[in-house]
PDB file of C-alpha atoms in Angstrom:
ATOM      1  CA  ALA A 281      68.413 121.263 119.460  1.00  0.00           C
ATOM      2  CA  SER A 282      70.549 123.098 116.910  1.00  0.00           C
ATOM      3  CA  ASN A 283      73.685 121.217 117.985  1.00  0.00           C
ATOM      4  CA  ASP A 284      72.127 117.761 117.630  1.00  0.00           C
ATOM      5  CA  VAL A 285      74.007 115.563 115.151  1.00  0.00           C
ATOM      6  CA  VAL A 286      71.638 114.691 112.298  1.00  0.00           C
ATOM      7  CA  ALA A 287      74.075 112.998 109.898  1.00  0.00           C
ATOM      8  CA  THR A 288      77.537 111.453 109.832  1.00  0.00           C
ATOM      9  CA  VAL A 289      79.707 111.047 106.743  1.00  0.00           C
ATOM     10  CA  SER A 290      82.806 108.926 107.319  1.00  0.00           C
ATOM     11  CA  ASN A 291      83.198 110.233 110.893  1.00  0.00           C
ATOM     12  CA  ALA A 292      82.378 113.818 109.870  1.00  0.00           C
ATOM     13  CA  GLU A 293      79.387 114.920 111.946  1.00  0.00           C
ATOM     14  CA  ILE A 294      76.756 117.373 110.716  1.00  0.00           C
ATOM     15  CA  THR A 295      74.625 119.234 113.236  1.00  0.00           C
ATOM     16  CA  ARG A 296      71.036 120.317 112.696  1.00  0.00           C
ATOM     17  CA  LYS A 297      72.196 123.946 112.635  1.00  0.00           C
ATOM     18  CA  SER A 298      74.647 123.279 109.788  1.00  0.00           C
ATOM     19  CA  PHE A 299      72.257 121.007 107.901  1.00  0.00           C
ATOM     20  CA  LYS A 300      69.716 123.846 107.728  1.00  0.00           C
ATOM     21  CA  ARG A 301      72.308 125.854 105.815  1.00  0.00           C
ATOM     22  CA  LEU A 302      71.612 123.654 102.797  1.00  0.00           C
ATOM     23  CA  ARG A 303      68.407 125.599 102.254  1.00  0.00           C
ATOM     24  CA  PRO A 304      68.540 128.048  99.299  1.00  0.00           C
ATOM     25  CA  GLY A 305      69.938 131.442 100.229  1.00  0.00           C
ATOM     26  CA  LYS A 306      72.063 130.137 103.128  1.00  0.00           C
ATOM     27  CA  TRP A 307      75.870 130.322 103.321  1.00  0.00           C
ATOM     28  CA  LEU A 308      77.448 126.863 103.660  1.00  0.00           C
ATOM     29  CA  ASP A 309      79.783 126.398 106.633  1.00  0.00           C
ATOM     30  CA  ASP A 310      82.901 124.268 107.208  1.00  0.00           C
ATOM     31  CA  GLU A 311      80.861 121.365 108.562  1.00  0.00           C
ATOM     32  CA  ILE A 312      78.826 120.921 105.387  1.00  0.00           C
ATOM     33  CA  ILE A 313      81.718 121.428 102.965  1.00  0.00           C
ATOM     34  CA  ASN A 314      84.081 119.089 104.842  1.00  0.00           C
ATOM     35  CA  ALA A 315      81.375 116.412 105.055  1.00  0.00           C
ATOM     36  CA  TYR A 316      80.607 116.694 101.334  1.00  0.00           C
ATOM     37  CA  LEU A 317      84.295 116.413 100.444  1.00  0.00           C
ATOM     38  CA  LYS A 318      84.452 113.315 102.661  1.00  0.00           C
ATOM     39  CA  SER A 319      81.534 111.849 100.722  1.00  0.00           C
ATOM     40  CA  LEU A 320      83.398 112.525  97.454  1.00  0.00           C
ATOM     41  CA  LYS A 321      86.476 110.818  98.891  1.00  0.00           C
ATOM     42  CA  VAL A 322      84.397 107.751  99.801  1.00  0.00           C
ATOM     43  CA  ARG A 323      82.759 107.649  96.364  1.00  0.00           C
ATOM     44  CA  ASN A 324      86.149 107.938  94.706  1.00  0.00           C
ATOM     45  CA  GLU A 325      87.498 105.025  96.731  1.00  0.00           C
ATOM     46  CA  THR A 326      84.490 102.814  96.077  1.00  0.00           C
ATOM     47  CA  VAL A 327      82.090 103.507  93.210  1.00  0.00           C
ATOM     48  CA  LEU A 328      84.323 105.601  90.946  1.00  0.00           C
ATOM     49  CA  CYS A 329      87.355 103.343  91.184  1.00  0.00           C
ATOM     50  CA  LYS A 330      85.282 100.246  90.469  1.00  0.00           C
ATOM     51  CA  THR A 331      83.496 101.733  87.480  1.00  0.00           C
ATOM     52  CA  LYS A 332      86.722 103.022  85.967  1.00  0.00           C
ATOM     53  CA  GLY A 333      88.550  99.798  86.721  1.00  0.00           C
ATOM     54  CA  ARG A 334      91.278 101.192  88.932  1.00  0.00           C
ATOM     55  CA  SER A 335      92.232 100.680  92.559  1.00  0.00           C
ATOM     56  CA  ASN A 336      92.590 104.364  93.408  1.00  0.00           C
ATOM     57  CA  LEU A 337      92.216 107.660  91.581  1.00  0.00           C
ATOM     58  CA  ALA A 338      94.739 109.159  94.058  1.00  0.00           C
ATOM     59  CA  VAL A 339      93.077 112.389  95.099  1.00  0.00           C
ATOM     60  CA  TYR A 340      93.514 114.319  98.332  1.00  0.00           C
ATOM     61  CA  PHE A 341      91.139 116.741 100.048  1.00  0.00           C
ATOM     62  CA  HIS A 342      92.513 119.300 102.471  1.00  0.00           C
ATOM     63  CA  LYS A 343      90.148 120.497 105.211  1.00  0.00           C
ATOM     64  CA  THR A 344      88.437 123.863 104.853  1.00  0.00           C
ATOM     65  CA  TYR A 345      90.580 125.372 107.612  1.00  0.00           C
ATOM     66  CA  PHE A 346      93.910 124.276 106.078  1.00  0.00           C
ATOM     67  CA  TYR A 347      94.556 127.460 104.106  1.00  0.00           C
ATOM     68  CA  THR A 348      93.373 129.631 106.994  1.00  0.00           C
ATOM     69  CA  LYS A 349      95.932 127.888 109.222  1.00  0.00           C
ATOM     70  CA  LEU A 350      98.662 128.159 106.562  1.00  0.00           C
ATOM     71  CA  THR A 351      98.169 131.940 106.375  1.00  0.00           C
ATOM     72  CA  GLU A 352      97.136 132.600 109.984  1.00  0.00           C
ATOM     73  CA  GLY A 353      97.387 136.241 110.978  1.00  0.00           C
ATOM     74  CA  GLY A 354      97.911 137.207 107.342  1.00  0.00           C
ATOM     75  CA  ARG A 355     101.362 135.588 107.246  1.00  0.00           C
ATOM     76  CA  TYR A 356     102.480 132.456 105.429  1.00  0.00           C
ATOM     77  CA  THR A 357     103.521 129.953 108.138  1.00  0.00           C
ATOM     78  CA  TYR A 358     104.397 126.463 106.909  1.00  0.00           C
ATOM     79  CA  SER A 359     105.117 125.214 110.439  1.00  0.00           C
ATOM     80  CA  ASN A 360     101.391 125.554 111.224  1.00  0.00           C
ATOM     81  CA  VAL A 361     100.549 122.736 108.793  1.00  0.00           C
ATOM     82  CA  ARG A 362     103.849 120.873 108.500  1.00  0.00           C
ATOM     83  CA  THR A 363     102.560 117.693 110.165  1.00  0.00           C
ATOM     84  CA  TRP A 364      99.166 117.572 108.425  1.00  0.00           C
ATOM     85  CA  THR A 365     100.328 115.110 105.752  1.00  0.00           C
ATOM     86  CA  LYS A 366     102.887 113.405 107.975  1.00  0.00           C
ATOM     87  CA  ARG A 367     100.738 111.275 110.260  1.00  0.00           C
ATOM     88  CA  GLY A 368      97.191 110.291 111.161  1.00  0.00           C
ATOM     89  CA  PRO A 369      94.280 110.044 108.694  1.00  0.00           C
ATOM     90  CA  GLY A 370      95.697 112.886 106.593  1.00  0.00           C
ATOM     91  CA  LYS A 371      99.036 111.154 105.992  1.00  0.00           C
ATOM     92  CA  CYS A 372      99.870 111.442 102.319  1.00  0.00           C
ATOM     93  CA  ASP A 373     102.576 112.015  99.728  1.00  0.00           C
ATOM     94  CA  LEU A 374     100.961 114.930  97.927  1.00  0.00           C
ATOM     95  CA  PHE A 375     103.152 114.578  94.855  1.00  0.00           C
ATOM     96  CA  SER A 376     101.838 111.079  94.167  1.00  0.00           C
ATOM     97  CA  GLN A 377      98.273 112.400  93.804  1.00  0.00           C
ATOM     98  CA  SER A 378      96.350 113.128  90.619  1.00  0.00           C
ATOM     99  CA  MET A 379      94.546 116.066  92.217  1.00  0.00           C
ATOM    100  CA  ILE A 380      94.723 117.929  95.528  1.00  0.00           C
ATOM    101  CA  PHE A 381      91.564 119.859  96.435  1.00  0.00           C
ATOM    102  CA  ILE A 382      92.003 122.884  98.720  1.00  0.00           C
ATOM    103  CA  PRO A 383      88.912 124.886  99.765  1.00  0.00           C
ATOM    104  CA  ILE A 384      89.817 128.512 100.457  1.00  0.00           C
ATOM    105  CA  ASN A 385      88.022 130.523 103.136  1.00  0.00           C
ATOM    106  CA  ILE A 386      88.495 134.217 102.368  1.00  0.00           C
ATOM    107  CA  GLU A 387      88.218 136.264 105.566  1.00  0.00           C
ATOM    108  CA  GLY A 388      85.204 134.257 106.709  1.00  0.00           C
ATOM    109  CA  GLN A 389      83.087 135.851 103.985  1.00  0.00           C
ATOM    110  CA  HIS A 390      83.646 133.863 100.813  1.00  0.00           C
ATOM    111  CA  TRP A 391      84.578 130.367  99.624  1.00  0.00           C
ATOM    112  CA  ALA A 392      86.811 129.604  96.646  1.00  0.00           C
ATOM    113  CA  LEU A 393      88.714 126.515  95.529  1.00  0.00           C
ATOM    114  CA  SER A 394      92.257 125.722  94.489  1.00  0.00           C
ATOM    115  CA  VAL A 395      93.188 122.441  92.847  1.00  0.00           C
ATOM    116  CA  VAL A 396      96.739 121.190  92.452  1.00  0.00           C
ATOM    117  CA  PHE A 397      97.550 118.903  89.515  1.00  0.00           C
ATOM    118  CA  PRO A 398     100.993 117.529  90.482  1.00  0.00           C
ATOM    119  CA  THR A 399     101.653 115.556  87.292  1.00  0.00           C
ATOM    120  CA  LYS A 400     100.851 118.646  85.204  1.00  0.00           C
ATOM    121  CA  LYS A 401     102.801 120.939  87.577  1.00  0.00           C
ATOM    122  CA  LYS A 402      99.819 123.243  87.714  1.00  0.00           C
ATOM    123  CA  ILE A 403      97.752 124.990  90.411  1.00  0.00           C
ATOM    124  CA  VAL A 404      94.328 126.323  89.413  1.00  0.00           C
ATOM    125  CA  TYR A 405      92.098 128.788  91.260  1.00  0.00           C
ATOM    126  CA  TYR A 406      88.298 128.620  90.871  1.00  0.00           C
ATOM    127  CA  ASP A 407      86.264 131.540  92.221  1.00  0.00           C
ATOM    128  CA  SER A 408      82.511 131.929  91.709  1.00  0.00           C
ATOM    129  CA  LEU A 409      82.800 135.733  92.137  1.00  0.00           C
ATOM    130  CA  GLY A 410      85.646 135.933  89.628  1.00  0.00           C
ATOM    131  CA  LEU A 411      88.078 137.309  92.215  1.00  0.00           C
ATOM    132  CA  ASP A 412      91.805 137.208  91.542  1.00  0.00           C
ATOM    133  CA  GLY A 413      93.544 134.325  93.275  1.00  0.00           C
ATOM    134  CA  LEU A 414      97.196 135.076  92.514  1.00  0.00           C
ATOM    135  CA  ARG A 415      98.151 135.527  96.177  1.00  0.00           C
ATOM    136  CA  VAL A 416      96.501 132.222  97.073  1.00  0.00           C
ATOM    137  CA  LEU A 417      98.213 130.478  94.165  1.00  0.00           C
ATOM    138  CA  LYS A 418     101.641 131.812  95.161  1.00  0.00           C
ATOM    139  CA  ASN A 419     101.124 130.742  98.775  1.00  0.00           C
ATOM    140  CA  LEU A 420     100.134 127.242  97.668  1.00  0.00           C
ATOM    141  CA  ARG A 421     103.130 126.946  95.349  1.00  0.00           C
ATOM    142  CA  ARG A 422     105.329 127.957  98.269  1.00  0.00           C
ATOM    143  CA  TYR A 423     103.565 125.386 100.446  1.00  0.00           C
ATOM    144  CA  LEU A 424     104.215 122.626  97.911  1.00  0.00           C
ATOM    145  CA  SER A 425     107.867 123.642  97.703  1.00  0.00           C
ATOM    146  CA  ASP A 426     108.188 123.506 101.514  1.00  0.00           C
ATOM    147  CA  GLU A 427     106.339 120.193 101.548  1.00  0.00           C
ATOM    148  CA  ALA A 428     108.725 118.710  98.969  1.00  0.00           C
ATOM    149  CA  ARG A 429     111.754 119.945 100.897  1.00  0.00           C
ATOM    150  CA  ASP A 430     110.423 118.792 104.271  1.00  0.00           C
ATOM    151  CA  LYS A 431     109.217 115.339 103.224  1.00  0.00           C
ATOM    152  CA  GLY A 432     112.097 114.736 100.814  1.00  0.00           C
ATOM    153  CA  SER A 433     109.917 112.766  98.412  1.00  0.00           C
ATOM    154  CA  TYR A 434     110.075 115.130  95.460  1.00  0.00           C
ATOM    155  CA  THR A 435     112.406 117.701  93.925  1.00  0.00           C
ATOM    156  CA  MET A 436     110.347 120.740  92.999  1.00  0.00           C
ATOM    157  CA  ASN A 437     111.471 123.473  90.625  1.00  0.00           C
ATOM    158  CA  THR A 438     108.884 126.212  91.255  1.00  0.00           C
ATOM    159  CA  SER A 439     109.677 127.929  87.951  1.00  0.00           C
ATOM    160  CA  GLU A 440     108.226 124.911  86.129  1.00  0.00           C
ATOM    161  CA  TRP A 441     104.854 125.226  87.873  1.00  0.00           C
ATOM    162  CA  SER A 442     102.073 127.271  86.301  1.00  0.00           C
ATOM    163  CA  LEU A 443      99.533 129.287  88.297  1.00  0.00           C
ATOM    164  CA  VAL A 444      96.118 129.617  86.674  1.00  0.00           C
ATOM    165  CA  ASN A 445      93.161 131.859  87.532  1.00  0.00           C
ATOM    166  CA  LYS A 446      90.242 129.969  85.973  1.00  0.00           C
ATOM    167  CA  LYS A 447      88.302 132.989  84.743  1.00  0.00           C
ATOM    168  CA  SER A 448      85.892 130.760  82.792  1.00  0.00           C
ATOM    169  CA  ALA A 449      84.706 129.007  85.974  1.00  0.00           C
ATOM    170  CA  PRO A 450      80.924 129.239  86.541  1.00  0.00           C
ATOM    171  CA  ARG A 451      79.856 132.342  88.497  1.00  0.00           C
ATOM    172  CA  GLN A 452      77.245 132.842  91.195  1.00  0.00           C
ATOM    173  CA  ASN A 453      74.670 135.627  90.868  1.00  0.00           C
ATOM    174  CA  ASN A 454      73.984 136.069  94.582  1.00  0.00           C
ATOM    175  CA  GLN A 455      75.863 136.391  97.889  1.00  0.00           C
ATOM    176  CA  SER A 456      75.151 132.945  99.326  1.00  0.00           C
ATOM    177  CA  ASP A 457      76.111 130.219  96.856  1.00  0.00           C
ATOM    178  CA  CYS A 458      79.924 130.333  96.988  1.00  0.00           C
ATOM    179  CA  GLY A 459      80.184 127.231  99.207  1.00  0.00           C
ATOM    180  CA  ALA A 460      77.799 125.285  96.989  1.00  0.00           C
ATOM    181  CA  PHE A 461      79.873 126.311  93.958  1.00  0.00           C
ATOM    182  CA  VAL A 462      83.036 125.005  95.640  1.00  0.00           C
ATOM    183  CA  CYS A 463      81.328 121.646  96.217  1.00  0.00           C
ATOM    184  CA  ALA A 464      80.120 121.595  92.605  1.00  0.00           C
ATOM    185  CA  TYR A 465      83.601 122.441  91.259  1.00  0.00           C
ATOM    186  CA  CYS A 466      85.024 119.531  93.280  1.00  0.00           C
ATOM    187  CA  ALA A 467      82.422 117.034  92.063  1.00  0.00           C
ATOM    188  CA  CYS A 468      82.803 118.022  88.406  1.00  0.00           C
ATOM    189  CA  LEU A 469      86.603 117.900  88.471  1.00  0.00           C
ATOM    190  CA  LEU A 470      86.666 114.570  90.306  1.00  0.00           C
ATOM    191  CA  PHE A 471      84.145 112.850  88.032  1.00  0.00           C
ATOM    192  CA  GLY A 472      85.372 114.453  84.815  1.00  0.00           C
ATOM    193  CA  TRP A 473      82.212 116.486  84.191  1.00  0.00           C
ATOM    194  CA  LYS A 474      82.242 119.806  82.356  1.00  0.00           C
ATOM    195  CA  LEU A 475      81.905 122.973  84.446  1.00  0.00           C
ATOM    196  CA  THR A 476      78.626 124.014  82.882  1.00  0.00           C
ATOM    197  CA  PHE A 477      76.423 124.569  85.944  1.00  0.00           C
ATOM    198  CA  THR A 478      74.946 127.962  86.912  1.00  0.00           C
ATOM    199  CA  SER A 479      73.364 129.618  89.930  1.00  0.00           C
ATOM    200  CA  LYS A 480      70.044 128.181  88.761  1.00  0.00           C
ATOM    201  CA  SER A 481      71.488 124.703  89.352  1.00  0.00           C
ATOM    202  CA  MET A 482      72.318 125.377  92.994  1.00  0.00           C
ATOM    203  CA  SER A 483      68.887 124.745  94.514  1.00  0.00           C
ATOM    204  CA  THR A 484      68.924 121.229  93.064  1.00  0.00           C
ATOM    205  CA  PHE A 485      72.590 120.759  93.923  1.00  0.00           C
ATOM    206  CA  ARG A 486      71.972 121.707  97.560  1.00  0.00           C
ATOM    207  CA  LYS A 487      69.345 118.947  97.706  1.00  0.00           C
ATOM    208  CA  LYS A 488      71.865 116.555  96.166  1.00  0.00           C
ATOM    209  CA  ILE A 489      74.384 117.426  98.912  1.00  0.00           C
ATOM    210  CA  ALA A 490      71.692 116.815 101.554  1.00  0.00           C
ATOM    211  CA  LEU A 491      70.887 113.391 100.110  1.00  0.00           C
ATOM    212  CA  GLU A 492      74.520 112.338  99.919  1.00  0.00           C
TER     213      GLU A 492
END
């Protein structure tokens, strides 16, 4: 059946219906993207840290529905996500991280990615259609400011933070690969690879996601 669970990645279940979306030409859903980000988190905490000789690279992955919840109904609402980093498996001091990955679902029709670099005081927006992400960037800067004020772990001067639309980010040449591009952006940034992939790479990359 389409709802049968065919794979599990660190407690993230993938149904047959979602797994089929890894075929070329299919739009990736939350299930696939969240599971892939979980696999990156596991690799960071095991393989990557061991090979680079460190205990933790200190990266954080927000769920795909985080930004949707933050801006529910078209309005910025910090209270919707205030507890997300306060308790449970998502508990975290964001400002102690090297990178914070935030998938962005745009009106249920497109995926993009924002990455926060706390030590560099920078928020970068990666969009495979080249769309402008200034509104997203401003909302995330506001979120970080609220987070700093609420958790009391960091004093944030928003004027010192830069907002960057990464116009040189690789672009898709179809209407279906945006989710795969988000996954590829995440992998490259985490492992220190150059962003040199193209739409032609996505068929192979989708297979790579399926294997992982």
